[in-house]
PDB file of C-alpha atoms in Angstrom:
ATOM      1  CA  UNK A   1     121.995 123.420  90.293  1.00  0.00           C
ATOM      2  CA  UNK A   2     118.890 123.045  92.417  1.00  0.00           C
ATOM      3  CA  UNK A   3     115.114 122.826  92.421  1.00  0.00           C
ATOM      4  CA  UNK A   4     114.428 126.505  91.730  1.00  0.00           C
ATOM      5  CA  UNK A   5     115.751 128.100  88.563  1.00  0.00           C
ATOM      6  CA  UNK A   6     117.418 131.468  88.044  1.00  0.00           C
ATOM      7  CA  UNK A   7     121.037 132.674  87.757  1.00  0.00           C
ATOM      8  CA  UNK A   8     123.338 132.649  90.779  1.00  0.00           C
ATOM      9  CA  UNK A   9     126.410 131.126  92.273  1.00  0.00           C
ATOM     10  CA  UNK A  10     129.405 132.129  90.116  1.00  0.00           C
ATOM     11  CA  UNK A  11     132.660 131.852  92.123  1.00  0.00           C
ATOM     12  CA  UNK A  12     131.134 129.451  94.605  1.00  0.00           C
ATOM     13  CA  UNK A  13     130.557 125.773  94.896  1.00  0.00           C
ATOM     14  CA  UNK A  14     128.439 124.492  91.945  1.00  0.00           C
ATOM     15  CA  UNK A  15     125.969 122.585  94.073  1.00  0.00           C
ATOM     16  CA  UNK A  16     124.798 125.866  95.605  1.00  0.00           C
ATOM     17  CA  UNK A  17     124.567 127.623  92.151  1.00  0.00           C
ATOM     18  CA  UNK A  18     121.366 127.894  90.151  1.00  0.00           C
ATOM     19  CA  UNK A  19     120.864 126.947  86.526  1.00  0.00           C
ATOM     20  CA  UNK A  20     117.973 127.504  84.164  1.00  0.00           C
ATOM     21  CA  UNK A  21     117.408 125.003  81.473  1.00  0.00           C
ATOM     22  CA  UNK A  22     120.797 123.260  81.311  1.00  0.00           C
ATOM     23  CA  UNK A  23     120.879 121.688  77.835  1.00  0.00           C
ATOM     24  CA  UNK A  24     124.295 120.345  76.861  1.00  0.00           C
ATOM     25  CA  UNK A  25     127.630 119.284  78.396  1.00  0.00           C
ATOM     26  CA  UNK A  26     131.231 119.082  77.314  1.00  0.00           C
ATOM     27  CA  UNK A  27     134.388 118.297  79.232  1.00  0.00           C
ATOM     28  CA  UNK A  28     138.014 119.379  78.718  1.00  0.00           C
ATOM     29  CA  UNK A  29     140.995 120.804  80.564  1.00  0.00           C
ATOM     30  CA  UNK A  30     139.603 119.665  83.957  1.00  0.00           C
ATOM     31  CA  UNK A  31     136.450 121.686  83.355  1.00  0.00           C
ATOM     32  CA  UNK A  32     132.840 120.545  82.779  1.00  0.00           C
ATOM     33  CA  UNK A  33     131.066 123.013  80.452  1.00  0.00           C
ATOM     34  CA  UNK A  34     127.267 123.549  80.772  1.00  0.00           C
ATOM     35  CA  UNK A  35     125.041 125.182  78.258  1.00  0.00           C
ATOM     36  CA  UNK A  36     122.881 127.120  80.779  1.00  0.00           C
ATOM     37  CA  UNK A  37     120.411 127.872  78.002  1.00  0.00           C
ATOM     38  CA  UNK A  38     117.767 130.053  79.655  1.00  0.00           C
ATOM     39  CA  UNK A  39     120.362 131.974  81.499  1.00  0.00           C
ATOM     40  CA  UNK A  40     121.963 132.667  78.132  1.00  0.00           C
ATOM     41  CA  UNK A  41     125.379 131.618  79.347  1.00  0.00           C
ATOM     42  CA  UNK A  42     127.882 128.834  79.194  1.00  0.00           C
ATOM     43  CA  UNK A  43     129.253 127.988  82.650  1.00  0.00           C
ATOM     44  CA  UNK A  44     132.191 125.801  83.732  1.00  0.00           C
ATOM     45  CA  UNK A  45     132.768 123.698  86.809  1.00  0.00           C
ATOM     46  CA  UNK A  46     136.418 123.285  87.678  1.00  0.00           C
ATOM     47  CA  UNK A  47     138.094 120.249  89.293  1.00  0.00           C
ATOM     48  CA  UNK A  48     137.512 121.856  92.732  1.00  0.00           C
ATOM     49  CA  UNK A  49     133.787 122.059  92.231  1.00  0.00           C
ATOM     50  CA  UNK A  50     133.575 125.772  91.720  1.00  0.00           C
ATOM     51  CA  UNK A  51     131.346 127.269  88.988  1.00  0.00           C
ATOM     52  CA  UNK A  52     131.942 130.269  86.796  1.00  0.00           C
ATOM     53  CA  UNK A  53     130.598 131.829  83.617  1.00  0.00           C
ATOM     54  CA  UNK A  54     132.863 131.491  80.530  1.00  0.00           C
ATOM     55  CA  UNK A  55     130.564 132.851  77.774  1.00  0.00           C
ATOM     56  CA  UNK A  56     127.447 135.105  77.691  1.00  0.00           C
ATOM     57  CA  UNK A  57     126.203 137.632  80.135  1.00  0.00           C
ATOM     58  CA  UNK A  58     122.437 137.109  79.980  1.00  0.00           C
ATOM     59  CA  UNK A  59     122.016 139.550  77.001  1.00  0.00           C
ATOM     60  CA  UNK A  60     120.506 137.642  73.984  1.00  0.00           C
ATOM     61  CA  UNK A  61     122.345 139.889  71.668  1.00  0.00           C
ATOM     62  CA  UNK A  62     125.591 138.230  72.749  1.00  0.00           C
ATOM     63  CA  UNK A  63     124.463 134.601  73.399  1.00  0.00           C
ATOM     64  CA  UNK A  64     120.802 133.600  73.151  1.00  0.00           C
ATOM     65  CA  UNK A  65     120.172 129.859  73.410  1.00  0.00           C
ATOM     66  CA  UNK A  66     123.296 127.677  73.686  1.00  0.00           C
ATOM     67  CA  UNK A  67     122.199 124.245  72.629  1.00  0.00           C
ATOM     68  CA  UNK A  68     125.382 122.392  71.744  1.00  0.00           C
ATOM     69  CA  UNK A  69     128.965 122.360  73.044  1.00  0.00           C
ATOM     70  CA  UNK A  70     132.207 120.847  71.816  1.00  0.00           C
ATOM     71  CA  UNK A  71     135.919 121.386  72.605  1.00  0.00           C
ATOM     72  CA  UNK A  72     138.560 121.183  69.854  1.00  0.00           C
ATOM     73  CA  UNK A  73     141.942 119.473  70.188  1.00  0.00           C
ATOM     74  CA  UNK A  74     143.555 122.845  71.031  1.00  0.00           C
ATOM     75  CA  UNK A  75     141.006 123.440  73.804  1.00  0.00           C
ATOM     76  CA  UNK A  76     138.804 125.933  72.053  1.00  0.00           C
ATOM     77  CA  UNK A  77     135.185 125.813  73.162  1.00  0.00           C
ATOM     78  CA  UNK A  78     132.531 125.834  70.369  1.00  0.00           C
ATOM     79  CA  UNK A  79     128.931 126.752  70.984  1.00  0.00           C
ATOM     80  CA  UNK A  80     125.759 126.170  68.863  1.00  0.00           C
ATOM     81  CA  UNK A  81     123.347 129.033  69.400  1.00  0.00           C
ATOM     82  CA  UNK A  82     120.057 127.594  68.173  1.00  0.00           C
ATOM     83  CA  UNK A  83     118.173 130.894  68.409  1.00  0.00           C
ATOM     84  CA  UNK A  84     120.809 132.960  66.511  1.00  0.00           C
ATOM     85  CA  UNK A  85     121.366 130.144  64.014  1.00  0.00           C
ATOM     86  CA  UNK A  86     125.203 130.285  64.381  1.00  0.00           C
ATOM     87  CA  UNK A  87     128.125 128.340  65.631  1.00  0.00           C
ATOM     88  CA  UNK A  88     130.479 130.371  67.870  1.00  0.00           C
ATOM     89  CA  UNK A  89     134.000 129.820  69.177  1.00  0.00           C
ATOM     90  CA  UNK A  90     135.231 131.239  72.439  1.00  0.00           C
ATOM     91  CA  UNK A  91     138.420 133.225  71.665  1.00  0.00           C
ATOM     92  CA  UNK A  92     141.311 133.361  74.215  1.00  0.00           C
ATOM     93  CA  UNK A  93     140.348 136.972  75.052  1.00  0.00           C
ATOM     94  CA  UNK A  94     136.863 135.750  76.101  1.00  0.00           C
ATOM     95  CA  UNK A  95     135.066 137.123  73.026  1.00  0.00           C
ATOM     96  CA  UNK A  96     132.696 134.971  70.982  1.00  0.00           C
ATOM     97  CA  UNK A  97     133.576 134.683  67.263  1.00  0.00           C
ATOM     98  CA  UNK A  98     131.152 133.410  64.660  1.00  0.00           C
ATOM     99  CA  UNK A  99     132.584 130.419  62.761  1.00  0.00           C
ATOM    100  CA  UNK A 100     129.429 129.269  60.931  1.00  0.00           C
ATOM    101  CA  UNK A 101     126.100 130.765  60.140  1.00  0.00           C
ATOM    102  CA  UNK A 102     124.876 134.269  59.126  1.00  0.00           C
ATOM    103  CA  UNK A 103     122.399 134.777  61.909  1.00  0.00           C
ATOM    104  CA  UNK A 104     119.443 134.135  59.519  1.00  0.00           C
ATOM    105  CA  UNK A 105     117.595 130.820  59.563  1.00  0.00           C
ATOM    106  CA  UNK A 106     117.832 129.095  56.238  1.00  0.00           C
ATOM    107  CA  UNK A 107     119.826 126.961  53.834  1.00  0.00           C
ATOM    108  CA  UNK A 108     121.795 128.621  50.992  1.00  0.00           C
ATOM    109  CA  UNK A 109     124.463 125.994  50.436  1.00  0.00           C
ATOM    110  CA  UNK A 110     127.352 128.446  50.537  1.00  0.00           C
ATOM    111  CA  UNK A 111     130.703 126.607  50.745  1.00  0.00           C
ATOM    112  CA  UNK A 112     132.196 128.977  53.349  1.00  0.00           C
ATOM    113  CA  UNK A 113     130.992 128.361  56.822  1.00  0.00           C
ATOM    114  CA  UNK A 114     130.751 132.036  57.835  1.00  0.00           C
ATOM    115  CA  UNK A 115     128.474 132.654  54.823  1.00  0.00           C
ATOM    116  CA  UNK A 116     126.324 129.564  54.954  1.00  0.00           C
ATOM    117  CA  UNK A 117     122.938 129.664  56.579  1.00  0.00           C
ATOM    118  CA  UNK A 118     121.999 127.316  59.443  1.00  0.00           C
ATOM    119  CA  UNK A 119     118.604 126.653  61.000  1.00  0.00           C
ATOM    120  CA  UNK A 120     118.449 125.998  64.766  1.00  0.00           C
ATOM    121  CA  UNK A 121     121.748 124.144  65.148  1.00  0.00           C
ATOM    122  CA  UNK A 122     122.046 121.851  68.098  1.00  0.00           C
ATOM    123  CA  UNK A 123     124.707 119.222  68.875  1.00  0.00           C
ATOM    124  CA  UNK A 124     128.422 119.648  67.917  1.00  0.00           C
ATOM    125  CA  UNK A 125     131.192 117.085  67.745  1.00  0.00           C
ATOM    126  CA  UNK A 126     134.657 116.757  66.301  1.00  0.00           C
ATOM    127  CA  UNK A 127     136.088 113.868  64.239  1.00  0.00           C
ATOM    128  CA  UNK A 128     139.762 112.732  64.740  1.00  0.00           C
ATOM    129  CA  UNK A 129     140.868 114.969  61.870  1.00  0.00           C
ATOM    130  CA  UNK A 130     139.608 118.143  63.545  1.00  0.00           C
ATOM    131  CA  UNK A 131     136.426 118.584  61.414  1.00  0.00           C
ATOM    132  CA  UNK A 132     133.511 119.997  63.333  1.00  0.00           C
ATOM    133  CA  UNK A 133     130.147 118.346  62.734  1.00  0.00           C
ATOM    134  CA  UNK A 134     126.895 120.278  63.319  1.00  0.00           C
ATOM    135  CA  UNK A 135     123.403 118.915  63.784  1.00  0.00           C
ATOM    136  CA  UNK A 136     121.643 121.510  61.559  1.00  0.00           C
ATOM    137  CA  UNK A 137     118.344 120.560  63.138  1.00  0.00           C
ATOM    138  CA  UNK A 138     115.885 122.925  61.413  1.00  0.00           C
ATOM    139  CA  UNK A 139     117.376 122.040  57.994  1.00  0.00           C
ATOM    140  CA  UNK A 140     117.272 118.293  58.730  1.00  0.00           C
ATOM    141  CA  UNK A 141     120.985 117.961  57.828  1.00  0.00           C
ATOM    142  CA  UNK A 142     124.387 117.143  59.291  1.00  0.00           C
ATOM    143  CA  UNK A 143     127.043 119.621  58.243  1.00  0.00           C
ATOM    144  CA  UNK A 144     130.810 119.260  58.375  1.00  0.00           C
ATOM    145  CA  UNK A 145     133.077 122.302  58.902  1.00  0.00           C
ATOM    146  CA  UNK A 146     136.728 121.730  57.953  1.00  0.00           C
ATOM    147  CA  UNK A 147     139.516 123.387  59.870  1.00  0.00           C
ATOM    148  CA  UNK A 148     139.997 125.876  56.986  1.00  0.00           C
ATOM    149  CA  UNK A 149     136.352 126.977  57.265  1.00  0.00           C
ATOM    150  CA  UNK A 150     134.644 125.141  54.395  1.00  0.00           C
ATOM    151  CA  UNK A 151     131.268 123.540  54.960  1.00  0.00           C
ATOM    152  CA  UNK A 152     129.660 120.516  53.346  1.00  0.00           C
ATOM    153  CA  UNK A 153     126.495 118.473  53.959  1.00  0.00           C
ATOM    154  CA  UNK A 154     127.288 114.885  54.918  1.00  0.00           C
ATOM    155  CA  UNK A 155     123.767 113.697  55.626  1.00  0.00           C
ATOM    156  CA  UNK A 156     120.153 114.789  55.088  1.00  0.00           C
ATOM    157  CA  UNK A 157     118.438 116.906  52.532  1.00  0.00           C
ATOM    158  CA  UNK A 158     117.032 113.954  50.646  1.00  0.00           C
ATOM    159  CA  UNK A 159     113.578 112.341  50.693  1.00  0.00           C
ATOM    160  CA  UNK A 160     114.351 108.711  51.637  1.00  0.00           C
ATOM    161  CA  UNK A 161     113.074 107.728  55.086  1.00  0.00           C
ATOM    162  CA  UNK A 162     114.111 104.081  54.808  1.00  0.00           C
ATOM    163  CA  UNK A 163     115.818 102.278  57.786  1.00  0.00           C
ATOM    164  CA  UNK A 164     117.817 100.347  55.183  1.00  0.00           C
ATOM    165  CA  UNK A 165     121.385 101.254  54.291  1.00  0.00           C
ATOM    166  CA  UNK A 166     121.270 104.162  51.814  1.00  0.00           C
ATOM    167  CA  UNK A 167     123.549 107.023  50.815  1.00  0.00           C
ATOM    168  CA  UNK A 168     123.487 109.568  53.722  1.00  0.00           C
ATOM    169  CA  UNK A 169     122.796 112.497  51.357  1.00  0.00           C
ATOM    170  CA  UNK A 170     119.673 110.727  50.072  1.00  0.00           C
ATOM    171  CA  UNK A 171     118.228 110.376  53.594  1.00  0.00           C
ATOM    172  CA  UNK A 172     115.573 112.571  55.140  1.00  0.00           C
ATOM    173  CA  UNK A 173     116.415 113.411  58.830  1.00  0.00           C
ATOM    174  CA  UNK A 174     113.684 114.256  61.250  1.00  0.00           C
ATOM    175  CA  UNK A 175     115.041 116.760  63.791  1.00  0.00           C
ATOM    176  CA  UNK A 176     118.687 115.489  64.231  1.00  0.00           C
ATOM    177  CA  UNK A 177     119.663 116.762  67.666  1.00  0.00           C
ATOM    178  CA  UNK A 178     122.438 114.456  69.001  1.00  0.00           C
ATOM    179  CA  UNK A 179     125.788 113.524  67.539  1.00  0.00           C
ATOM    180  CA  UNK A 180     128.607 111.166  68.653  1.00  0.00           C
ATOM    181  CA  UNK A 181     131.423 109.226  67.025  1.00  0.00           C
ATOM    182  CA  UNK A 182     132.092 105.658  68.088  1.00  0.00           C
ATOM    183  CA  UNK A 183     135.593 104.125  68.335  1.00  0.00           C
ATOM    184  CA  UNK A 184     135.494 103.154  64.632  1.00  0.00           C
ATOM    185  CA  UNK A 185     134.752 106.738  63.617  1.00  0.00           C
ATOM    186  CA  UNK A 186     131.166 106.065  62.592  1.00  0.00           C
ATOM    187  CA  UNK A 187     128.903 109.099  63.229  1.00  0.00           C
ATOM    188  CA  UNK A 188     125.719 108.377  65.189  1.00  0.00           C
ATOM    189  CA  UNK A 189     122.669 110.601  65.180  1.00  0.00           C
ATOM    190  CA  UNK A 190     119.751 110.953  67.628  1.00  0.00           C
ATOM    191  CA  UNK A 191     116.818 111.782  65.376  1.00  0.00           C
ATOM    192  CA  UNK A 192     114.255 113.233  67.803  1.00  0.00           C
ATOM    193  CA  UNK A 193     111.133 113.496  65.705  1.00  0.00           C
ATOM    194  CA  UNK A 194     111.329 109.951  64.222  1.00  0.00           C
ATOM    195  CA  UNK A 195     112.508 108.245  67.423  1.00  0.00           C
ATOM    196  CA  UNK A 196     115.427 106.706  65.556  1.00  0.00           C
ATOM    197  CA  UNK A 197     119.134 106.383  66.165  1.00  0.00           C
ATOM    198  CA  UNK A 198     121.020 106.206  62.876  1.00  0.00           C
ATOM    199  CA  UNK A 199     124.629 105.525  62.037  1.00  0.00           C
ATOM    200  CA  UNK A 200     126.686 107.016  59.141  1.00  0.00           C
ATOM    201  CA  UNK A 201     129.610 104.744  58.236  1.00  0.00           C
ATOM    202  CA  UNK A 202     132.866 106.077  56.925  1.00  0.00           C
ATOM    203  CA  UNK A 203     131.799 105.326  53.323  1.00  0.00           C
ATOM    204  CA  UNK A 204     129.012 107.876  53.616  1.00  0.00           C
ATOM    205  CA  UNK A 205     126.066 105.469  53.983  1.00  0.00           C
ATOM    206  CA  UNK A 206     123.419 105.732  56.693  1.00  0.00           C
ATOM    207  CA  UNK A 207     121.343 103.108  58.404  1.00  0.00           C
ATOM    208  CA  UNK A 208     119.154 102.478  61.447  1.00  0.00           C
ATOM    209  CA  UNK A 209     120.916  99.638  63.288  1.00  0.00           C
ATOM    210  CA  UNK A 210     118.108  99.153  65.872  1.00  0.00           C
ATOM    211  CA  UNK A 211     114.608  98.001  64.957  1.00  0.00           C
ATOM    212  CA  UNK A 212     113.079  99.644  68.063  1.00  0.00           C
ATOM    213  CA  UNK A 213     111.927 103.236  68.185  1.00  0.00           C
ATOM    214  CA  UNK A 214     113.095 105.394  71.085  1.00  0.00           C
ATOM    215  CA  UNK A 215     111.103 107.994  72.947  1.00  0.00           C
ATOM    216  CA  UNK A 216     112.275 111.365  71.475  1.00  0.00           C
ATOM    217  CA  UNK A 217     116.047 110.670  71.552  1.00  0.00           C
ATOM    218  CA  UNK A 218     117.884 113.983  72.086  1.00  0.00           C
ATOM    219  CA  UNK A 219     121.527 113.250  72.974  1.00  0.00           C
ATOM    220  CA  UNK A 220     123.960 110.278  72.883  1.00  0.00           C
ATOM    221  CA  UNK A 221     127.430 109.333  73.907  1.00  0.00           C
ATOM    222  CA  UNK A 222     129.669 106.225  73.985  1.00  0.00           C
ATOM    223  CA  UNK A 223     131.485 104.662  77.008  1.00  0.00           C
ATOM    224  CA  UNK A 224     134.997 103.304  76.485  1.00  0.00           C
ATOM    225  CA  UNK A 225     133.666  99.740  76.136  1.00  0.00           C
ATOM    226  CA  UNK A 226     131.370 100.763  73.243  1.00  0.00           C
ATOM    227  CA  UNK A 227     128.068 101.028  75.125  1.00  0.00           C
ATOM    228  CA  UNK A 228     125.781 103.644  73.678  1.00  0.00           C
ATOM    229  CA  UNK A 229     124.183 105.997  76.206  1.00  0.00           C
ATOM    230  CA  UNK A 230     120.999 107.680  74.954  1.00  0.00           C
ATOM    231  CA  UNK A 231     118.917 110.457  76.431  1.00  0.00           C
ATOM    232  CA  UNK A 232     115.206 109.678  75.719  1.00  0.00           C
ATOM    233  CA  UNK A 233     113.734 113.090  76.551  1.00  0.00           C
ATOM    234  CA  UNK A 234     110.143 111.973  75.853  1.00  0.00           C
ATOM    235  CA  UNK A 235     110.558 109.150  78.352  1.00  0.00           C
ATOM    236  CA  UNK A 236     112.494 111.184  81.007  1.00  0.00           C
ATOM    237  CA  UNK A 237     115.248 108.515  81.093  1.00  0.00           C
ATOM    238  CA  UNK A 238     118.704 107.692  80.005  1.00  0.00           C
ATOM    239  CA  UNK A 239     119.108 104.281  78.326  1.00  0.00           C
ATOM    240  CA  UNK A 240     122.043 102.166  77.472  1.00  0.00           C
ATOM    241  CA  UNK A 241     122.562  99.854  74.483  1.00  0.00           C
ATOM    242  CA  UNK A 242     125.379  97.403  74.905  1.00  0.00           C
ATOM    243  CA  UNK A 243     127.711  96.432  72.028  1.00  0.00           C
ATOM    244  CA  UNK A 244     125.703  93.236  71.592  1.00  0.00           C
ATOM    245  CA  UNK A 245     122.465  95.135  71.201  1.00  0.00           C
ATOM    246  CA  UNK A 246     120.944  94.707  74.788  1.00  0.00           C
ATOM    247  CA  UNK A 247     118.710  97.703  75.642  1.00  0.00           C
ATOM    248  CA  UNK A 248     118.280  98.805  79.302  1.00  0.00           C
ATOM    249  CA  UNK A 249     117.142 101.994  81.009  1.00  0.00           C
ATOM    250  CA  UNK A 250     119.764 103.106  83.481  1.00  0.00           C
ATOM    251  CA  UNK A 251     118.318 106.332  84.951  1.00  0.00           C
ATOM    252  CA  UNK A 252     114.868 107.787  85.220  1.00  0.00           C
ATOM    253  CA  UNK A 253     111.530 106.005  85.114  1.00  0.00           C
TER     254      UNK A 253
END
């Protein structure tokens, strides 16, 4: 990428390419995948530093606003298209296949993922059992899609805004946009509109472990030692929270 934004550079070194609104990252199989949102493409940088397009062609009918990426254990790339309200999988033949969502924004509670409605999905992540978790941002919910295509809500949809430990289904989520599992398989959520980071334990209860509010948290990830990395988009910085709770900005001012 570079200072000016448009689409260019496929087949060449990535530092000479141009991106437009890069929004999410995923890594697998020696590739770094980039949701090049405003170019309506997903691009990949290989281990030699060359960039290429792996999904989308700039036509919004095919891929509109890729906002979340995740790679399954078998190497399949999954894409959350927030404008089309669907989750897509990149098939081996290069075609995009809808795995969740109908293309209409809403919430109908259908148990099959391909018939359920989503609303502006963002982050995606997998648990160790191969279930795909979706930040169903516009619906204020976290949804789980099983390997056999069934969908359930695991958090959100309630009215309780407490920071205390409560059942996750009773909680009200304000724009969940980031998801990540820690080493103990707890699911963490970046809740952008409320400035909170919340944690769902394996027994299905949600809490806000930190008393501080963050500046529009949008994405999160864990390092191998358990440090939480957090993108605070409102503060134009990346912050770290150590396992013992120490907070420190590490990039941006």
